[in-house]
C-alpha positions in Angstrom: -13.9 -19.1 9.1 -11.5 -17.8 7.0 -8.2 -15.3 8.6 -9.3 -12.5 10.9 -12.7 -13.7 11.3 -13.9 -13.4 7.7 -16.5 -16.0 6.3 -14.4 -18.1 3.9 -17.0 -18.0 1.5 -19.3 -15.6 2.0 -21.8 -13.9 -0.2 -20.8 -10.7 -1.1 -23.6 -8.2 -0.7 -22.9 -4.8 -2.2 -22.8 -1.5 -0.1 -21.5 0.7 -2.8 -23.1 3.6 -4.0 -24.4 3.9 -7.0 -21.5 6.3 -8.5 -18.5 3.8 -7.3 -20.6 0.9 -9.1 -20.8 2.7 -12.4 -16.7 3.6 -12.0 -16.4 -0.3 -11.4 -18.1 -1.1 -14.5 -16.2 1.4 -16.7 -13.1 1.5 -15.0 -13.0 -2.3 -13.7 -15.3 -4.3 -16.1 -16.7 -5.1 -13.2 -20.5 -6.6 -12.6 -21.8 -9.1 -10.2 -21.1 -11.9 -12.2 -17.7 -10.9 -13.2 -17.0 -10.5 -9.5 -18.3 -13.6 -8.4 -17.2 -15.9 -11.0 -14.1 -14.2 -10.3 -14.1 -14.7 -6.1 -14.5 -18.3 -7.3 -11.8 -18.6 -9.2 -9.4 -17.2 -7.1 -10.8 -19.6 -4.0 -10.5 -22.3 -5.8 -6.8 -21.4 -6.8 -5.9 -20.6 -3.3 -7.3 -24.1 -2.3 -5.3 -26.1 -5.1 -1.9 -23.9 -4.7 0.8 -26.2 -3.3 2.1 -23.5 -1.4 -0.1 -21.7 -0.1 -0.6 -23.1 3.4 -3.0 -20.1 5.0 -4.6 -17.5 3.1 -7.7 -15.0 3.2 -10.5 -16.1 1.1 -12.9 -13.7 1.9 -14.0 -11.2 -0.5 -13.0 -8.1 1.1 -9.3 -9.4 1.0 -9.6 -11.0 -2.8 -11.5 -8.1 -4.4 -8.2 -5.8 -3.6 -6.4 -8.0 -6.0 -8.8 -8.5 -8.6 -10.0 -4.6 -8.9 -6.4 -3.7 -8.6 -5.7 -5.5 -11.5 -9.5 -5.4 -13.3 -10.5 -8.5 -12.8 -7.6 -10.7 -14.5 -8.2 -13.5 -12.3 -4.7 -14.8 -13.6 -3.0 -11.3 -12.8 -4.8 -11.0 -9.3 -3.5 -14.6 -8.3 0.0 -13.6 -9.4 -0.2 -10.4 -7.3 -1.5 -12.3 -4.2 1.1 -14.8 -4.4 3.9 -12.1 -4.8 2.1 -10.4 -1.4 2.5 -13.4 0.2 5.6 -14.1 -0.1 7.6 -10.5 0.0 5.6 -10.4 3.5 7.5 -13.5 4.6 11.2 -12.3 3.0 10.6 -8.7 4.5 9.0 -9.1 8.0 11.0 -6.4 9.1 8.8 -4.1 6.5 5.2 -6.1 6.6 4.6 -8.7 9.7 3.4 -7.6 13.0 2.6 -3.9 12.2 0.7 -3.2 15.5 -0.5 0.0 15.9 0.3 -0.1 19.9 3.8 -0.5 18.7 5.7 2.2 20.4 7.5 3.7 17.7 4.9 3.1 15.4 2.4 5.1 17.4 5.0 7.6 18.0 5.4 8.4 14.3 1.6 8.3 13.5 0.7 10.9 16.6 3.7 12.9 14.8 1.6 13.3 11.8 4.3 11.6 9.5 1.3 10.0 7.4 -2.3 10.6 7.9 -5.5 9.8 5.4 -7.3 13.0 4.9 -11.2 13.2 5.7 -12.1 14.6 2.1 -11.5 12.7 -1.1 -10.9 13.9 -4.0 -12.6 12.4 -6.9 -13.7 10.0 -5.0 -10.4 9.3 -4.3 -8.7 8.6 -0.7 -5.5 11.3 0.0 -2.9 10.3 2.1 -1.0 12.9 3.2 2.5 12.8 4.6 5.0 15.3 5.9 9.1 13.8 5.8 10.0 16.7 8.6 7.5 15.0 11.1 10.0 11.5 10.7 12.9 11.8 12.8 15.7 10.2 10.8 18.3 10.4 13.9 15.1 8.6 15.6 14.0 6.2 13.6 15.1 3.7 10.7 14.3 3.4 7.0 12.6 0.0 8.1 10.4 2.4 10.7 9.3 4.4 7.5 8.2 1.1 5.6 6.5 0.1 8.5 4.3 2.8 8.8 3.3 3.3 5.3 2.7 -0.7 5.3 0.8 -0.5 8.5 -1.7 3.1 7.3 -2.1 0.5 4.1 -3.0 -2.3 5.7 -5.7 -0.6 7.7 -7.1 1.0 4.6 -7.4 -1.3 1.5 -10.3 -3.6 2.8 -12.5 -0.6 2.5 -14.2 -1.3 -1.2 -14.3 2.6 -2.2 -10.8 3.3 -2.2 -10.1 -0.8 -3.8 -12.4 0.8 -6.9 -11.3 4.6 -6.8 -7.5 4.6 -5.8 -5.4 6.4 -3.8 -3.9 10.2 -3.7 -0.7 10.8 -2.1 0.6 14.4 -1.4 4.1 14.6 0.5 4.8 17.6 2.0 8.9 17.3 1.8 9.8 20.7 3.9 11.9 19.0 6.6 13.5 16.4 4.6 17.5 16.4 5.3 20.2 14.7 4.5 19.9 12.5 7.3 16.9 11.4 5.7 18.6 10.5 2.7 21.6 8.6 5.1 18.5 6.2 6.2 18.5 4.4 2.7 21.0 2.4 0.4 19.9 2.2 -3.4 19.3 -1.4 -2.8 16.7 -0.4 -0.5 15.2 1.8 -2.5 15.0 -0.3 -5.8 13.5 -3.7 -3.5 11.0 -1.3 -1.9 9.7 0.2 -4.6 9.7 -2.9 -6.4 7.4 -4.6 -4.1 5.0 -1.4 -4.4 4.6 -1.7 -8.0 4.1 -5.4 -8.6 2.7 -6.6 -4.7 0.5 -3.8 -3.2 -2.9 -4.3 -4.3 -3.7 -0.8 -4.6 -4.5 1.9 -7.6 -2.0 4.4 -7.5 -3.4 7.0 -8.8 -1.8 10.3 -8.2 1.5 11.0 -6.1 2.2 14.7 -5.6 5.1 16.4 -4.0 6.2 20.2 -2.8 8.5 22.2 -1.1 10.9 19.9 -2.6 14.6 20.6 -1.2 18.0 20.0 -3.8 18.7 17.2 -1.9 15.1 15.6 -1.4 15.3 15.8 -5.4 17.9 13.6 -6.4 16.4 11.1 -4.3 13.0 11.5 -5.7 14.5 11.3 -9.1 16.4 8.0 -8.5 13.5 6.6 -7.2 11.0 7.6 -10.2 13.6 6.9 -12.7 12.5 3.3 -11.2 9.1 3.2 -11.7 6.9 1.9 -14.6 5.5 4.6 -17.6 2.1 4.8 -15.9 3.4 5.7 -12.4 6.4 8.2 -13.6 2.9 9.9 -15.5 1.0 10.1 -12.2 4.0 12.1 -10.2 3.9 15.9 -9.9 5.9 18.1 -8.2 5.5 21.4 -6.8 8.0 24.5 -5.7 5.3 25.6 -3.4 2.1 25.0 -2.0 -0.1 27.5 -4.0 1.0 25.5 -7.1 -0.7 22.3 -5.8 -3.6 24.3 -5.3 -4.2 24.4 -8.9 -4.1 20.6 -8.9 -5.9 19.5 -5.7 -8.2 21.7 -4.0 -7.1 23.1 -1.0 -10.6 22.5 0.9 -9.7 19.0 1.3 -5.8 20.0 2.8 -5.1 19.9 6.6 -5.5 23.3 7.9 -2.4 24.3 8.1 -2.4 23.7 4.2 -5.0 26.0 3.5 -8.0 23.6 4.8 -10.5 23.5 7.8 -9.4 20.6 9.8 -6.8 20.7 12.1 -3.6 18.3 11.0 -4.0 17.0 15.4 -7.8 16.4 14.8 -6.9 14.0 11.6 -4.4 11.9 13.6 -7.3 11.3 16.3 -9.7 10.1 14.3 -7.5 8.0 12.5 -6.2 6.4 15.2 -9.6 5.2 16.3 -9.6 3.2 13.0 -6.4 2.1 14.2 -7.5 1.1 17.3 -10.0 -0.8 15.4 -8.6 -2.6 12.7 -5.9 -3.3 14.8 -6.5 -7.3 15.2 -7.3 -8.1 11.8 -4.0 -6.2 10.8 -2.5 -8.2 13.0 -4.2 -11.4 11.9 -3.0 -11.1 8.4 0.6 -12.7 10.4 -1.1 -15.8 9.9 -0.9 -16.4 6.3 1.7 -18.5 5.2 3.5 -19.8 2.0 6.0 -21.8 1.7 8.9 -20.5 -0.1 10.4 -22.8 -2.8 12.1 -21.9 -5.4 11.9 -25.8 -6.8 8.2 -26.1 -6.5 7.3 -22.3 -7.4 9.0 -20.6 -11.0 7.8 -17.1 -9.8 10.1 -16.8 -7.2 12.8 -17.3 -9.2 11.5 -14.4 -11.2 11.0 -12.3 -7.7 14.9 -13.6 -6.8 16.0 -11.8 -10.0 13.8 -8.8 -9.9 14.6 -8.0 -6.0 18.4 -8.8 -6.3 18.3 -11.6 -4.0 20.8 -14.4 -4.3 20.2 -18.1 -6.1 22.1 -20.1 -3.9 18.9 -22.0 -2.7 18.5 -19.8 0.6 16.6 -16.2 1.1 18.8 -13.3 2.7 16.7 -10.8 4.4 17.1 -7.5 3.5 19.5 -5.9 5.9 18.3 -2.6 7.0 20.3 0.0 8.9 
């Protein structure tokens, strides 16, 4: 068996629809023997990788690196190797992100961050709200966790590894105690590990009711990203101009939609419930960290600022 009770090698039977296949193909260049030749590869990497000492092989797990980065086998293996390891530097952002965590649960039943019931373009939304995240409460390495643990629970599921993600952040709320929560070091390594470790598709990130000092922050932040991300953010003044984007039949109610914000934390806290062990379970993977044996963290050392003196300083967080 492979990590969290997954076959190691099982035979991946499809359950898409017939509309996410045809996006996989055009979008993904991806068929059934592309994907299995593929799964294959990537196995037998994993196997023959000196480092890698525990690692999900099932295809669930795998196909989110190999749709996120369309089936580049070569790309894919980078990705899950860079996973691997910023989970190990950072535990304080991605290990033992368990739903029954007290202040975890506390800032989900908040509303902070919620996936909405509708999709649009097939698309999942998340949808998160910086006034319901108490910054005189809770740490920037609570905010991390939350986003890494709503993630977690959601990237197995093979429609939104082939159609992407939506985010819309409703920044009313945000203060400057928000902004206290962060150094720029923070911000740079966070957002780092986003773009080049998080098997996702990022495929729209919108923001409104955007204060003077939520902006500056915002703009420091996308003034780090890559082209194709800075092209996929749009902000808003209020919420009637991201109606003309997104429709607002898929919005909480109290955006202009039909389902309660209250009712969407319930339900998605039974899939919390749910996935909660094999969240949990992903704990167990483990690479060894050498910078000797393995050139690409070198690489990582230089991209996320961390020292070369032969040992790895956690990130210190606030």
């Amino acid at each position: 068996m492979g990590l969290g009770g997954h076959q190691e090698t099982d035979v991946y039977i499809s359950t898409l629809p017939e509309e996410e296949k045809k996006r996989a193909l055009d979008e993904l260049r991806e068929d059934d023997n592309v994907r299995e030749q593929s799964l294959q590869q990537m196995r037998e990497w994993i196997n023959k990788h000196p480092n890698i000492k525990k690692c999900r092989t099932d295809a669930p797990f795998l196909l989110r690196f190999l749709r996120t980065k369309k089936f580049s086998v070569p790309q894919a293996c980078e990705m899950l190797e860079r996973y691997l390891t910023i989970r190990q530097l950072y535990p304080q952002w991605f290990r033992n992100l368990d739903s029954e965590d007290k202040d975890l649960a506390e800032i989900i039943e908040a509303g902070y961050l919620v996936p909405l019931l509708d999709r649009e373009d097939g698309r999942l939304v998340l949808f998160s709200c910086a006034g319901k995240f108490d910054p005189h409460k809770y740490t920037s390495a609570h905010m991390v966790r939350v986003h890494s643990l709503v993630t977690e629970a959601l990237m197995d599921e093979e429609v939104n590894q082939i159609n992407g993600y939506t985010y819309i952040n409703d920044e009313s709320g945000f203060q400057m105690a928000h902004i206290s929560l962060w150094s720029l070091t923070d911000v740079r390594n966070i957002l780092r590990c986003i773009q080049n470790t998080t098997p996702m598709r990022h495929k729209a990130n919108h923001f409104l009711n955007i204060s003077s000092s939520a902006i500056r922050l915002i703009e420091f932040a996308v003034s780090l990203l890559n082209e194709k991300l800075k092209n996929r953010i749009f902000m808003y003044k209020s919420v009637d101009e991201l109606y003309q984007k997104v429709s607002k039949k898929i919005l909480p109610k109290e955006y202009g939609g039909s389902v309660p914000m209250s009712e969407l934390v319930q339900k998605f806290k039974v899939l919390l419930k749910d996935r909660r062990e094999a969240i949990l379970a992903l704990d167990d993977m483990y690479i060894e960290i050498d910078e000797k044996t393995c050139p690409l963290i070198s690489e990582m050392n230089e991209e996320l600022g961390i020292g070369l003196d032969g040992s790895f300083k956690r990130l210190t967080v606030d």
